[in-house]
Coordinates of C-alpha atoms in Angstrom, one line a residue:
M1 CA 0.0 0.0 0.0
A2 CA 1.4 3.4 -0.9
P3 CA 1.8 5.8 2.0
S4 CA -0.5 8.3 0.3
E5 CA -3.3 5.7 0.6
G6 CA -3.0 5.6 4.3
L7 CA -3.7 2.8 6.7
S8 CA -7.1 1.2 7.3
I9 CA -8.7 1.2 10.7
G10 CA -8.0 -2.6 10.8
D11 CA -4.3 -2.0 10.1
I12 CA -4.2 0.5 12.9
A13 CA -6.1 -1.8 15.3
A14 CA -3.8 -4.7 14.4
R15 CA -0.6 -2.7 15.1
T16 CA -1.7 -0.9 18.2
G17 CA -3.7 -3.7 19.8
L18 CA -6.7 -1.4 20.2
A19 CA -10.2 -2.4 19.3
V20 CA -11.7 -0.8 16.2
S21 CA -14.4 0.7 18.5
A22 CA -11.7 2.3 20.7
I23 CA -10.1 3.9 17.7
R24 CA -13.4 5.3 16.6
F25 CA -13.9 6.6 20.1
Y26 CA -10.5 8.3 20.1
E27 CA -11.4 9.8 16.7
D28 CA -14.7 11.1 18.2
E29 CA -12.6 12.6 21.0
G30 CA -10.4 14.4 18.5
L31 CA -7.2 12.4 19.4
V32 CA -6.7 11.2 15.8
A33 CA -8.1 12.7 12.6
P34 CA -8.3 10.2 9.8
W35 CA -9.5 11.2 6.4
R36 CA -11.9 9.4 4.0
N37 CA -10.8 7.9 0.8
A38 CA -13.0 8.0 -2.4
T39 CA -15.0 5.1 -1.2
G40 CA -15.7 6.8 2.2
R41 CA -13.4 4.5 4.3
R42 CA -11.3 5.9 7.1
R43 CA -7.6 6.2 6.3
F44 CA -4.9 6.9 8.9
Q45 CA -1.4 8.2 8.7
R46 CA 1.3 5.9 10.0
S47 CA 2.1 8.6 12.6
D48 CA -1.4 7.9 14.1
I49 CA 0.1 4.7 15.4
R50 CA 2.3 6.7 17.7
R51 CA -0.5 9.1 18.7
L52 CA -2.7 6.2 19.7
S53 CA 0.2 4.4 21.5
F54 CA 0.8 7.7 23.4
V55 CA -2.9 7.7 24.4
M56 CA -2.7 4.1 25.6
V57 CA 0.3 4.6 27.8
A58 CA -0.8 8.0 29.1
Q59 CA -4.1 6.5 30.1
Q60 CA -2.4 3.6 31.9
F61 CA -0.5 6.2 34.0
G62 CA -3.8 7.9 35.0
F63 CA -3.9 10.9 32.6
S64 CA -7.4 11.9 31.5
L65 CA -8.3 12.0 27.9
A66 CA -8.7 15.8 28.3
D67 CA -5.1 16.1 29.5
I68 CA -3.9 13.8 26.7
K69 CA -5.8 15.8 24.1
V70 CA -4.2 19.1 25.3
E71 CA -0.8 17.5 24.6
L72 CA -1.7 16.0 21.3
D73 CA -3.3 19.3 20.1
R74 CA 0.2 20.7 20.2
L75 CA 1.3 18.4 17.4
P76 CA 0.7 19.3 13.8
R77 CA -2.3 17.7 12.1
H78 CA -1.3 18.3 8.5
R79 CA 1.9 16.2 8.7
A80 CA 3.6 13.5 10.7
P81 CA 5.1 15.0 13.9
T82 CA 8.9 15.2 14.0
K83 CA 11.2 14.4 16.8
A84 CA 11.3 18.1 17.6
D85 CA 7.5 18.2 17.8
W86 CA 7.4 15.3 20.2
A87 CA 10.3 16.9 22.2
R88 CA 8.2 20.0 22.6
I89 CA 5.3 18.3 24.2
S90 CA 7.6 15.9 26.1
T91 CA 8.8 18.8 28.2
E92 CA 5.3 19.7 29.3
F93 CA 4.2 16.1 29.8
R94 CA 7.4 15.4 31.9
D95 CA 6.3 17.8 34.6
G96 CA 3.0 16.0 35.0
L97 CA 4.7 12.6 35.0
N98 CA 7.2 13.8 37.6
N99 CA 4.4 15.1 39.9
R100 CA 2.6 11.7 39.6
I101 CA 5.8 9.8 40.3
A102 CA 6.4 11.9 43.4
R103 CA 2.9 11.3 44.7
L104 CA 3.2 7.6 44.0
E105 CA 6.5 7.4 45.9
K106 CA 5.0 9.3 48.8
L107 CA 2.0 6.9 48.9
R108 CA 4.3 3.9 48.8
D109 CA 6.5 5.3 51.5
T110 CA 3.8 6.5 53.9
L111 CA 0.8 4.2 53.4
D112 CA 1.8 2.1 56.5
G113 CA 1.7 5.3 58.7
C114 CA -0.7 8.2 59.3
I115 CA -1.7 9.9 56.1
G116 CA -4.0 12.5 57.7
C117 CA -7.2 11.0 56.3
G118 CA -9.1 11.1 59.6
C119 CA -9.6 7.4 60.1
L120 CA -7.5 7.5 63.3
S121 CA -7.2 3.7 63.1
L122 CA -3.4 3.4 63.5
E123 CA -1.4 4.1 66.6
A124 CA 0.6 6.6 64.7
C125 CA -2.5 8.7 64.0
A126 CA -2.8 9.7 67.7
L127 CA 0.7 11.1 67.4
Y128 CA 0.6 12.7 63.9
N129 CA -3.1 13.6 63.7
P130 CA -4.5 13.8 67.2
A131 CA -8.3 14.2 67.2
D132 CA -8.1 14.6 63.4
K133 CA -6.5 18.0 63.4
A134 CA -5.6 17.6 59.8
A135 CA -9.3 18.1 58.9
V136 CA -8.9 21.8 59.4
R137 CA -6.8 21.9 56.2
G138 CA -9.6 20.3 54.2
A139 CA -10.9 17.0 53.1
G140 CA -8.9 14.0 52.0
P141 CA -5.6 12.4 53.1
R142 CA -4.0 15.7 54.0
Y143 CA -0.4 14.3 54.5
L144 CA -0.5 12.6 51.1
M145 CA -1.7 15.8 49.6
G146 CA 1.3 17.7 50.8
D147 CA 0.4 19.0 54.2
R148 CA 2.7 18.1 57.1
A149 CA 1.7 17.1 60.6
G150 CA 3.4 20.2 61.9
D151 CA 1.2 22.4 59.7
V152 CA -1.9 21.8 61.8

């Protein structure tokens, strides 16, 4: 198949491992923009494989489709993105990844202790969050969210 003919939705599904219905959904969400050939069939650029792969991985790491779309909207639609195009969005996306990594590490490292959630079920809670003082800072697990026991 000539590159100008594009790839079918079946070709894209086979290469990405996504269901055809998922690819159509991502199209409806504006994450990929196939064109229609003379017979009305969807045709995709090879670069759409990378876009969809990015979507799959980003979702696995907890990014919302809205967040992913913001990043993909920074890429050109009229041509395959270059390394420089991907590097540009990589810088922005890296900050979000680093924040998530930091929060995951904090969860991993503190889950066996008081997290300031108000349950008061651990012995450590009486020391770090007596009478649920963390609640004055707001709802949720305050110490996982960045508050420190000394802040309350």
